[in-house]
Amino acid sequence: MDESGFKLNIAIVGLGLIGASYAMALKDLAPKCIYGVDKNKETLKKALDMGIIDEAYKNGDVFLKDVDLIIIALYPQDTVGFIKDNLHNFKEGVLITDTSGVKESVVDKINSILPDDMEFIGGHPMAGKEAGGIKLASKEIFKGANYIITPTGKNNKCNIDIIEKMAKSIGFKNVIYINPEEHDRIISFTSQLPHVIAVSLIDACIEENDIGLYTGGSFRDATRVAVINPMLWSELFTMNSEKLISEIERFEESISKLKDAIKCRDVDKLDHIFKQVSLKRKELI
Amino acid sequence: MDESGFKLNIAIVGLGLIGASYAMALKDLAPKCIYGVDKNKETLKKALDMGIIDEAYKNGDVFLKDVDLIIIALYPQDTVGFIKDNLHNFKEGVLITDTSGVKESVVDKINSILPDDMEFIGGHPMAGKEAGGIKLASKEIFKGANYIITPTGKNNKCNIDIIEKMAKSIGFKNVIYINPEEHDRIISFTSQLPHVIAVSLIDACIEENDIGLYTGGSFRDATRVAVINPMLWSELFTMNSEKLISEIERFEESISKLKDAIKCRDVDKLDHIFKQVSLKRKELI
């Protein structure tokens, strides 16, 4: 890479909300060329019309021989599938990253099939919206958000630096390093569990007309992510099943403790829990 | 009441976030006089300095003989206490309302002590902030929010209309009528349960440095109300203990159903739940 940093040929695979937002944000860095890959013809046409990609492809193909950096913004299993299917198309020395919300099995599988002269670095942009698709793409979703990189012993410092530089250049505030297994353990608590909770809260919703009239900010916020992409989150949850189950169980213990105090009308105990939790929340975020 | 509607003497008891926001918003309706009551001297001074009350009192007293409408913005038990202590001070024909988040026991207790020539109408403004106090008061918190009125057989239509008119005049969008018992049942789900969940999620938080770096919007939103007023919410939860426990248990069943599907890696079941829940959330709010 030269001084200016992004005089590269970049391919973005999957032009949904995340992939198209990457394309949009990367365009500002004036790379040599952005190749867009998406199985949906209309999405490709839209991306060309928006001017966020320079060339459009329905699949990976020989054009990948010219590509220095590939960003795969597909579901986790499709990410692995794309790499498996295109091993023969990749350029020697190519750097590949992804955007999957689970890392351990994705990184393991990819590392087991990728030859030594190609490198994969797991990435997880902590950004999104409740709804997906190129129409909602916006480079604003990255501004101030957290970006996680999950390097392994197979990664070179200079390539890790490229991913960090890219993340910061498109607006991410914090770039954090953690190994793939730890990533999945922490994310099961900070991201997957809140989704499990939001879905369960709506699932438990009493059948009542106009229940929306009785809601305030607490209910709206607690259930915002209950409008969920079914295929994506089924995959994320089941791929990280064991770690997620253990976080759900810890949450169940906490709610059960609170329930006991409410049942016994134990004001002192509630007061104590509330004070501790308020402090902890303020420290956390 | 005359045509312009609010040529009244109004007392606001408790100038915390909610009471002071009422004072601020009611000032715009040009009532005859706003009497502020708060046990804290500095709060009273601040309210006078802000010009949101005309007269300041540390307690209820004979000045209440001139007051047509009393809005009590205290904790539920203090609301009952204030009325009990000031029965001899109230004007004949006075209209009293409150802002408590639980209604059945508050309305019952007040109705049992209030003479027939005075009227209490329970009110619940579904507005607030995570932190309290007059310094954060703002009439903007009412804009577009829901206002619940819990009338009983003891209330007159014209007085109920005054409360509805007041709520709409200060910015509430929907004014909803429901009996006190139903209010407490629905609120235990739409407001108290989301608070229980937010507190439990922070309580269950893994001990980890910099966990904030691994959070996105879902965690921030799910835990926003975990910064909680300990005394107020201990009281609200314990006063509505039975109804809240039954909603917590229904939520526990939902999360347990989801947990089983995740444990069995049952993608079809998860997909089915997610689709149903997404639809339900969109219909609700």
XYZ file of C-alpha atoms in Angstrom:
570
model
C 0.000 0.000 0.000
C 1.225 3.474 -0.766
C 1.213 6.459 1.566
C -2.310 7.619 0.827
C -3.415 4.220 2.010
C -6.273 3.121 -0.189
C -5.022 3.140 -3.757
C -6.273 -0.426 -3.875
C -8.639 -2.541 -5.881
C -11.364 -3.441 -3.406
C -14.156 -5.984 -3.791
C -17.233 -5.825 -1.590
C -19.192 -9.045 -1.548
C -22.832 -8.617 -0.533
C -24.369 -5.182 -1.016
C -26.913 -5.266 1.784
C -27.041 -2.571 4.445
C -23.503 -3.235 5.700
C -21.788 -3.969 2.381
C -23.373 -1.000 0.602
C -22.523 1.279 3.542
C -18.896 0.116 3.290
C -18.912 0.856 -0.443
C -20.334 4.306 0.197
C -17.790 5.116 2.895
C -14.825 3.620 1.014
C -15.638 5.638 -2.101
C -14.584 8.738 -0.160
C -11.106 7.254 0.266
C -10.681 7.221 -3.529
C -9.544 3.615 -4.040
C -8.458 2.511 -7.500
C -11.626 0.539 -8.118
C -14.548 -0.863 -6.118
C -15.960 -4.116 -7.455
C -19.432 -4.906 -6.144
C -20.632 -8.505 -5.911
C -24.254 -9.358 -5.207
C -26.512 -12.143 -6.435
C -29.349 -9.630 -6.864
C -29.283 -7.816 -10.237
C -31.354 -4.872 -9.023
C -29.089 -4.322 -6.048
C -26.106 -4.182 -8.410
C -27.909 -1.735 -10.680
C -28.813 0.449 -7.721
C -25.202 0.404 -6.456
C -23.955 1.461 -9.893
C -26.613 4.186 -10.103
C -25.602 5.460 -6.663
C -22.006 5.554 -7.854
C -20.773 3.549 -4.876
C -19.244 0.736 -6.998
C -17.349 0.921 -10.273
C -18.011 -2.573 -11.568
C -20.767 -5.063 -10.829
C -20.662 -8.867 -10.672
C -23.246 -11.474 -9.763
C -20.588 -13.903 -8.524
C -16.928 -14.073 -7.689
C -14.934 -14.662 -10.905
C -11.589 -14.059 -12.588
C -11.878 -10.292 -11.951
C -10.841 -11.167 -8.381
C -7.281 -11.750 -9.683
C -6.954 -7.939 -9.710
C -8.374 -7.394 -6.235
C -6.087 -6.504 -3.294
C -8.697 -6.285 -0.521
C -11.942 -8.261 -0.299
C -14.606 -7.300 2.213
C -17.223 -10.020 2.590
C -20.506 -8.711 4.003
C -22.538 -11.924 3.807
C -24.072 -14.168 6.475
C -21.412 -16.216 8.314
C -21.889 -19.504 6.460
C -22.105 -17.770 3.095
C -18.865 -15.954 3.954
C -17.105 -19.297 4.333
C -18.868 -20.561 1.194
C -17.734 -17.598 -0.914
C -14.104 -18.148 0.036
C -14.307 -21.897 -0.605
C -15.846 -21.308 -4.042
C -13.370 -18.633 -5.115
C -10.007 -19.919 -3.878
C -8.886 -20.321 -7.496
C -9.927 -16.750 -8.343
C -8.064 -14.915 -5.566
C -4.870 -12.945 -6.222
C -1.701 -14.085 -4.486
C -1.228 -11.945 -1.375
C -4.899 -10.971 -1.220
C -6.208 -9.651 2.094
C -9.743 -10.779 2.979
C -11.907 -9.550 5.831
C -15.542 -10.065 6.799
C -18.303 -8.500 8.865
C -19.813 -11.548 10.608
C -21.226 -11.273 14.100
C -19.737 -14.647 15.089
C -16.052 -15.293 14.639
C -14.629 -18.506 16.077
C -16.067 -21.036 13.635
C -15.873 -18.636 10.682
C -12.187 -17.831 11.269
C -11.313 -21.491 11.942
C -13.023 -22.759 8.802
C -11.532 -20.065 6.569
C -8.033 -20.489 7.963
C -8.248 -24.226 7.373
C -8.918 -23.784 3.636
C -6.964 -20.626 2.755
C -3.435 -21.171 1.338
C -0.487 -19.517 3.097
C -0.081 -16.763 0.508
C -3.562 -15.391 1.214
C -4.691 -13.859 4.469
C -8.014 -13.616 6.287
C -8.577 -11.214 9.192
C -11.920 -11.399 11.009
C -13.711 -8.073 11.460
C -16.933 -7.149 13.242
C -18.336 -3.659 12.692
C -20.665 -3.010 15.653
C -23.100 -1.056 13.529
C -26.414 -1.688 11.856
C -30.069 -0.871 11.644
C -33.158 -2.917 12.420
C -33.951 -3.207 8.717
C -31.553 -4.142 5.958
C -30.924 -3.634 2.283
C -29.009 -1.222 0.078
C -31.817 1.361 0.248
C -31.020 2.023 3.908
C -27.247 2.096 3.379
C -25.518 5.052 4.957
C -21.948 5.763 5.896
C -23.291 7.516 8.996
C -23.956 4.152 10.727
C -20.207 3.714 11.245
C -19.602 7.114 12.847
C -18.468 6.722 16.443
C -19.185 2.959 16.477
C -16.910 0.165 17.686
C -14.951 -2.090 15.321
C -13.627 -5.435 16.505
C -10.710 -7.205 14.848
C -10.084 -10.855 15.764
C -6.532 -11.655 14.649
C -4.919 -15.075 14.872
C -1.300 -16.265 14.715
C -1.678 -16.448 10.932
C -2.000 -12.664 10.534
C 0.725 -10.173 9.698
C 0.994 -6.890 11.560
C 1.003 -4.827 8.360
C -2.242 -6.396 7.169
C -3.898 -5.913 10.554
C -2.846 -2.268 10.313
C -4.586 -1.959 6.946
C -7.882 -3.193 8.439
C -7.533 -0.850 11.436
C -6.729 2.064 9.138
C -9.729 1.271 6.957
C -12.063 1.084 9.981
C -10.864 4.419 11.349
C -10.923 6.059 7.922
C -14.595 5.236 7.434
C -15.609 6.606 10.813
C -15.285 3.911 13.489
C -14.155 5.370 16.789
C -12.661 2.435 18.683
C -10.818 -0.443 17.070
C -10.476 -3.317 19.511
C -8.435 -6.508 19.260
C -9.550 -9.784 20.749
C -9.220 -13.437 19.813
C -12.141 -15.062 17.983
C -13.241 -17.260 20.891
C -13.291 -14.380 23.401
C -15.126 -12.268 20.826
C -17.923 -14.818 20.644
C -18.151 -15.076 24.425
C -18.397 -11.304 24.959
C -20.680 -10.706 21.987
C -23.069 -13.388 23.211
C -23.620 -11.102 26.193
C -23.388 -7.606 24.687
C -25.237 -8.220 21.427
C -26.937 -11.618 21.177
C -28.513 -11.596 24.644
C -30.159 -8.151 24.119
C -31.673 -9.540 20.911
C -32.917 -12.676 22.725
C -34.478 -10.420 25.368
C -36.163 -8.072 22.898
C -37.653 -11.005 20.992
C -38.829 -12.704 24.209
C -40.428 -9.515 25.487
C -42.514 -9.127 22.341
C -43.266 -12.856 22.312
C -44.592 -12.529 25.888
C -46.746 -9.546 24.966
C -50.235 -9.717 26.401
C -52.937 -9.809 23.760
C -54.509 -6.431 24.163
C -55.882 -3.878 21.790
C -53.834 -0.732 21.450
C -51.094 -1.863 23.807
C -48.883 0.688 22.049
C -50.858 3.427 23.783
C -49.575 2.229 27.135
C -45.916 2.212 26.230
C -43.223 4.729 27.005
C -39.558 4.948 26.090
C -38.537 1.937 28.187
C -40.669 -0.495 26.171
C -39.800 1.059 22.822
C -36.068 0.863 23.550
C -36.230 -2.633 25.053
C -37.931 -4.024 21.945
C -36.374 -1.995 19.126
C -34.273 -4.916 17.893
C -37.201 -7.355 18.058
C -37.739 -6.388 14.423
C -35.085 -8.873 13.489
C -33.673 -10.471 10.336
C -34.871 -14.070 10.877
C -32.336 -15.912 8.711
C -29.316 -13.930 9.877
C -30.054 -14.158 13.593
C -31.068 -17.824 13.485
C -27.636 -18.468 12.036
C -25.792 -16.225 14.515
C -27.571 -17.771 17.523
C -27.147 -21.386 16.479
C -23.489 -20.911 15.475
C -22.756 -19.525 18.949
C -25.252 -21.688 20.785
C -23.212 -22.826 23.803
C -21.838 -19.431 24.758
C -25.188 -17.749 24.256
C -27.022 -20.339 26.380
C -24.649 -19.722 29.264
C -25.249 -15.947 29.084
C -29.027 -16.457 28.913
C -28.776 -18.615 32.023
C -26.814 -15.988 33.906
C -29.439 -13.418 32.947
C -32.170 -15.810 34.131
C -30.453 -16.025 37.524
C -30.402 -12.234 37.811
C -34.047 -11.845 36.889
C -34.954 -14.623 39.314
C -33.096 -12.828 42.148
C -35.015 -9.644 41.369
C -38.280 -11.575 41.163
C -37.741 -13.041 44.630
C -37.160 -9.581 46.093
C -40.335 -8.264 44.422
C -42.319 -11.288 45.610
C -41.186 -10.730 49.218
C -41.706 -6.972 48.862
C -38.099 -6.634 50.042
C -37.609 -2.912 49.493
C -34.114 -2.922 51.037
C -32.872 -5.633 48.730
C -34.377 -3.927 45.659
C -32.886 -0.614 46.722
C -29.483 -2.285 47.089
C -29.644 -3.978 43.665
C -30.851 -0.774 41.967
C -28.023 1.294 43.448
C -25.368 -1.214 42.389
C -26.815 -1.603 38.905
C -27.173 2.150 38.320
C -23.495 2.633 39.165
C -22.435 -0.315 37.004
C -24.410 0.956 34.002
C -22.849 4.409 34.320
C -19.359 2.897 34.430
C -20.021 0.605 31.481
C -21.139 3.023 28.808
C -63.777 26.794 34.252
C -64.104 29.551 31.681
C -63.655 29.230 27.929
C -59.897 29.772 27.851
C -59.695 26.766 30.093
C -56.949 27.344 32.578
C -57.799 30.529 34.488
C -57.304 28.445 37.605
C -55.231 28.453 40.732
C -53.042 25.389 40.377
C -50.811 23.764 42.995
C -48.026 21.416 41.954
C -46.801 19.245 44.791
C -43.298 17.894 44.289
C -41.030 19.808 41.927
C -38.865 16.955 40.713
C -38.458 16.218 37.012
C -42.153 15.552 36.431
C -43.643 18.243 38.721
C -41.308 20.955 37.478
C -41.942 19.945 33.854
C -45.691 20.276 34.530
C -45.123 23.734 36.052
C -43.098 24.771 33.033
C -45.694 23.526 30.556
C -48.694 24.855 32.502
C -47.139 28.329 32.712
C -47.708 28.630 28.956
C -51.458 28.199 29.533
C -51.467 31.375 31.660
C -53.277 30.067 34.757
C -54.173 32.544 37.516
C -51.445 31.312 39.827
C -49.115 28.329 40.159
C -48.288 27.394 43.735
C -45.205 25.179 44.038
C -44.834 22.804 46.987
C -41.559 21.030 47.715
C -39.815 20.069 50.924
C -36.486 21.174 49.450
C -35.817 24.915 49.842
C -33.305 25.099 47.009
C -35.720 23.430 44.618
C -38.350 26.048 45.488
C -35.835 28.858 44.991
C -34.814 27.405 41.637
C -38.475 27.103 40.542
C -39.091 30.748 41.477
C -35.911 31.837 39.679
C -36.987 29.911 36.581
C -40.335 31.672 36.746
C -42.280 28.411 36.560
C -44.129 28.939 39.873
C -45.578 32.117 41.380
C -45.546 31.161 45.046
C -43.457 28.657 46.981
C -44.380 26.488 49.982
C -42.508 23.829 51.902
C -45.731 22.045 52.879
C -49.396 22.025 52.136
C -51.104 24.734 54.188
C -54.056 27.126 54.283
C -53.070 28.569 50.877
C -54.620 25.388 49.453
C -58.051 26.887 50.256
C -57.580 29.024 47.120
C -56.469 26.176 44.878
C -58.809 24.713 42.210
C -56.542 22.038 40.767
C -53.825 20.136 42.619
C -51.287 18.037 40.709
C -49.354 15.754 43.022
C -46.047 14.620 41.525
C -44.728 12.632 44.485
C -43.973 8.932 44.991
C -47.187 6.888 45.310
C -47.218 6.532 49.104
C -46.286 10.177 49.624
C -49.142 11.098 47.282
C -51.609 9.368 49.600
C -49.840 10.893 52.630
C -50.078 14.430 51.257
C -53.825 14.110 50.758
C -54.335 12.572 54.208
C -52.336 15.387 55.847
C -54.101 18.197 53.993
C -57.753 17.187 53.962
C -58.555 20.164 56.212
C -56.685 22.553 53.879
C -58.419 21.653 50.604
C -61.015 23.905 48.997
C -64.537 22.536 48.608
C -64.888 21.226 45.044
C -61.131 20.863 44.571
C -59.922 18.603 41.756
C -56.832 16.558 42.570
C -54.771 14.436 40.208
C -51.448 12.630 40.494
C -48.658 11.208 38.347
C -48.034 7.843 40.037
C -46.961 4.863 37.998
C -49.219 2.533 40.028
C -52.883 3.327 40.380
C -55.108 0.707 42.050
C -53.964 1.048 45.660
C -53.333 4.794 45.324
C -56.805 5.497 43.933
C -58.483 3.161 46.444
C -56.755 4.692 49.450
C -57.406 8.279 48.346
C -61.048 7.625 47.499
C -61.549 6.055 50.917
C -60.419 9.206 52.753
C -61.556 12.014 50.446
C -64.932 13.612 51.286
C -67.653 13.662 48.607
C -67.198 17.339 47.780
C -63.616 16.783 46.645
C -62.531 14.727 43.683
C -59.454 12.678 42.833
C -58.714 11.493 39.282
C -55.705 9.234 38.800
C -53.326 10.272 36.031
C -50.199 8.652 34.622
C -48.051 10.680 32.240
C -45.954 8.143 30.306
C -42.943 10.423 30.170
C -39.688 10.778 32.030
C -35.936 10.619 31.889
C -33.428 8.249 33.468
C -32.330 10.965 35.873
C -34.565 13.212 37.936
C -34.664 16.629 39.547
C -35.815 20.101 38.597
C -32.565 20.778 36.720
C -33.579 18.305 34.010
C -37.177 19.560 33.821
C -38.404 20.201 30.306
C -41.832 20.550 28.804
C -40.490 18.706 25.762
C -40.732 15.342 27.599
C -44.533 15.449 27.237
C -44.575 16.088 23.491
C -46.133 13.175 21.655
C -46.239 10.983 24.779
C -49.160 8.955 26.128
C -51.281 10.086 29.087
C -53.396 7.576 30.989
C -56.433 8.590 33.046
C -57.894 6.003 35.455
C -61.387 7.226 36.341
C -63.694 5.534 38.845
C -67.435 5.755 39.497
C -66.693 8.676 41.812
C -65.545 10.956 38.978
C -67.587 13.543 37.096
C -67.377 13.851 33.336
C -66.615 17.587 33.452
C -63.665 17.033 35.783
C -62.318 14.189 33.674
C -62.550 16.560 30.703
C -60.426 19.120 32.557
C -57.653 16.556 33.088
C -57.824 15.450 29.447
C -57.755 19.064 28.275
C -54.771 19.791 30.492
C -52.864 16.752 29.198
C -53.489 17.650 25.561
C -52.704 21.343 26.174
C -49.263 20.536 27.526
C -48.357 18.312 24.603
C -49.516 14.744 25.259
C -50.647 13.050 22.069
C -52.926 10.249 23.222
C -55.153 10.386 26.280
C -56.340 6.902 27.210
C -58.966 5.827 29.741
C -58.715 2.612 31.698
C -59.706 1.479 35.173
C -57.003 1.498 37.873
C -56.693 -2.280 38.143
C -56.329 -2.791 34.392
C -53.830 0.072 34.323
C -51.618 -1.722 36.818
C -51.859 -4.995 34.915
C -50.904 -3.453 31.564
C -48.241 -1.163 33.010
C -46.599 -4.103 34.766
C -45.917 -5.413 31.271
C -45.247 -2.252 29.245
C -43.216 -0.309 31.801
C -42.240 -2.278 34.895
C -41.082 -5.431 33.075
C -38.718 -3.482 30.757
C -37.185 -1.925 33.885
C -36.820 -5.351 35.548
C -35.125 -6.626 32.386
C -32.726 -3.679 32.046
C -31.689 -4.015 35.691
C -31.244 -7.800 35.385
C -29.167 -7.454 32.224
C -26.712 -5.098 33.920
C -26.746 -7.251 37.056
C -25.789 -10.270 34.916
C -22.970 -8.362 33.234
C -19.772 -10.347 32.939
C -16.870 -8.795 34.814
C -14.691 -7.635 32.005
C -12.550 -4.605 31.384
C -13.852 -2.222 28.787
C -17.013 -4.181 28.076
C -18.430 -0.891 26.767
C -16.145 -1.238 23.754
C -18.009 -4.366 22.686
C -21.479 -2.883 22.809
C -23.665 -1.592 20.025
C -27.073 0.027 19.987
C -28.931 -3.099 21.145
C -27.139 -3.214 24.506
C -27.282 0.556 25.046
C -31.028 0.631 24.379
C -31.770 -2.520 26.389
C -30.058 -1.097 29.477
C -30.848 2.622 29.261
C -33.367 2.493 32.118
C -31.032 0.432 34.328
C -29.924 3.816 35.651
C -32.914 3.793 37.932
C -34.283 5.793 40.859
C -33.918 3.161 43.619
C -36.534 4.483 46.064
C -39.185 5.198 43.463
C -38.923 1.901 41.624
C -38.685 -0.189 44.803
C -42.004 1.341 45.757
C -43.588 0.910 42.317
C -42.515 -2.751 42.076
C -43.564 -3.765 45.576
C -46.921 -1.946 45.344
C -47.695 -3.864 42.153
C -45.926 -7.052 43.165
C -48.467 -9.699 42.157
C -49.221 -8.354 38.694
C -45.543 -7.748 37.974
C -44.536 -11.250 39.083
C -47.028 -12.782 36.694
C -45.657 -10.736 33.777
C -42.066 -11.635 34.705
C -43.084 -15.288 34.674
C -44.664 -15.013 31.258
C -41.470 -13.378 29.986
C -39.442 -16.199 31.563
C -41.522 -18.731 29.634
C -40.832 -16.904 26.367
C -37.096 -16.703 26.967
C -37.049 -20.360 27.963
C -38.803 -21.321 24.697
C -36.193 -19.362 22.746
C -33.383 -20.916 24.788
C -34.594 -24.414 23.966
C -34.623 -23.630 20.246
C -31.079 -22.216 20.468
C -29.891 -25.228 22.472
C -31.293 -27.641 19.857
C -29.961 -25.418 17.040
C -33.534 -25.468 15.706
C -33.175 -22.896 12.918
C -36.741 -23.439 11.670
C -38.260 -22.755 15.084
C -36.105 -19.651 15.577
C -36.987 -18.417 12.105
C -40.683 -18.916 12.880
C -40.497 -17.056 16.226
C -38.476 -14.196 14.703
C -40.951 -13.722 11.862
C -43.933 -13.657 14.212
C -42.226 -11.318 16.661
C -41.043 -8.888 13.971
C -44.602 -8.563 12.692
C -46.014 -8.162 16.211
C -43.490 -5.433 17.107
C -44.328 -3.510 13.916
C -48.053 -3.687 14.704
C -47.554 -2.638 18.317
C -45.654 0.594 18.003
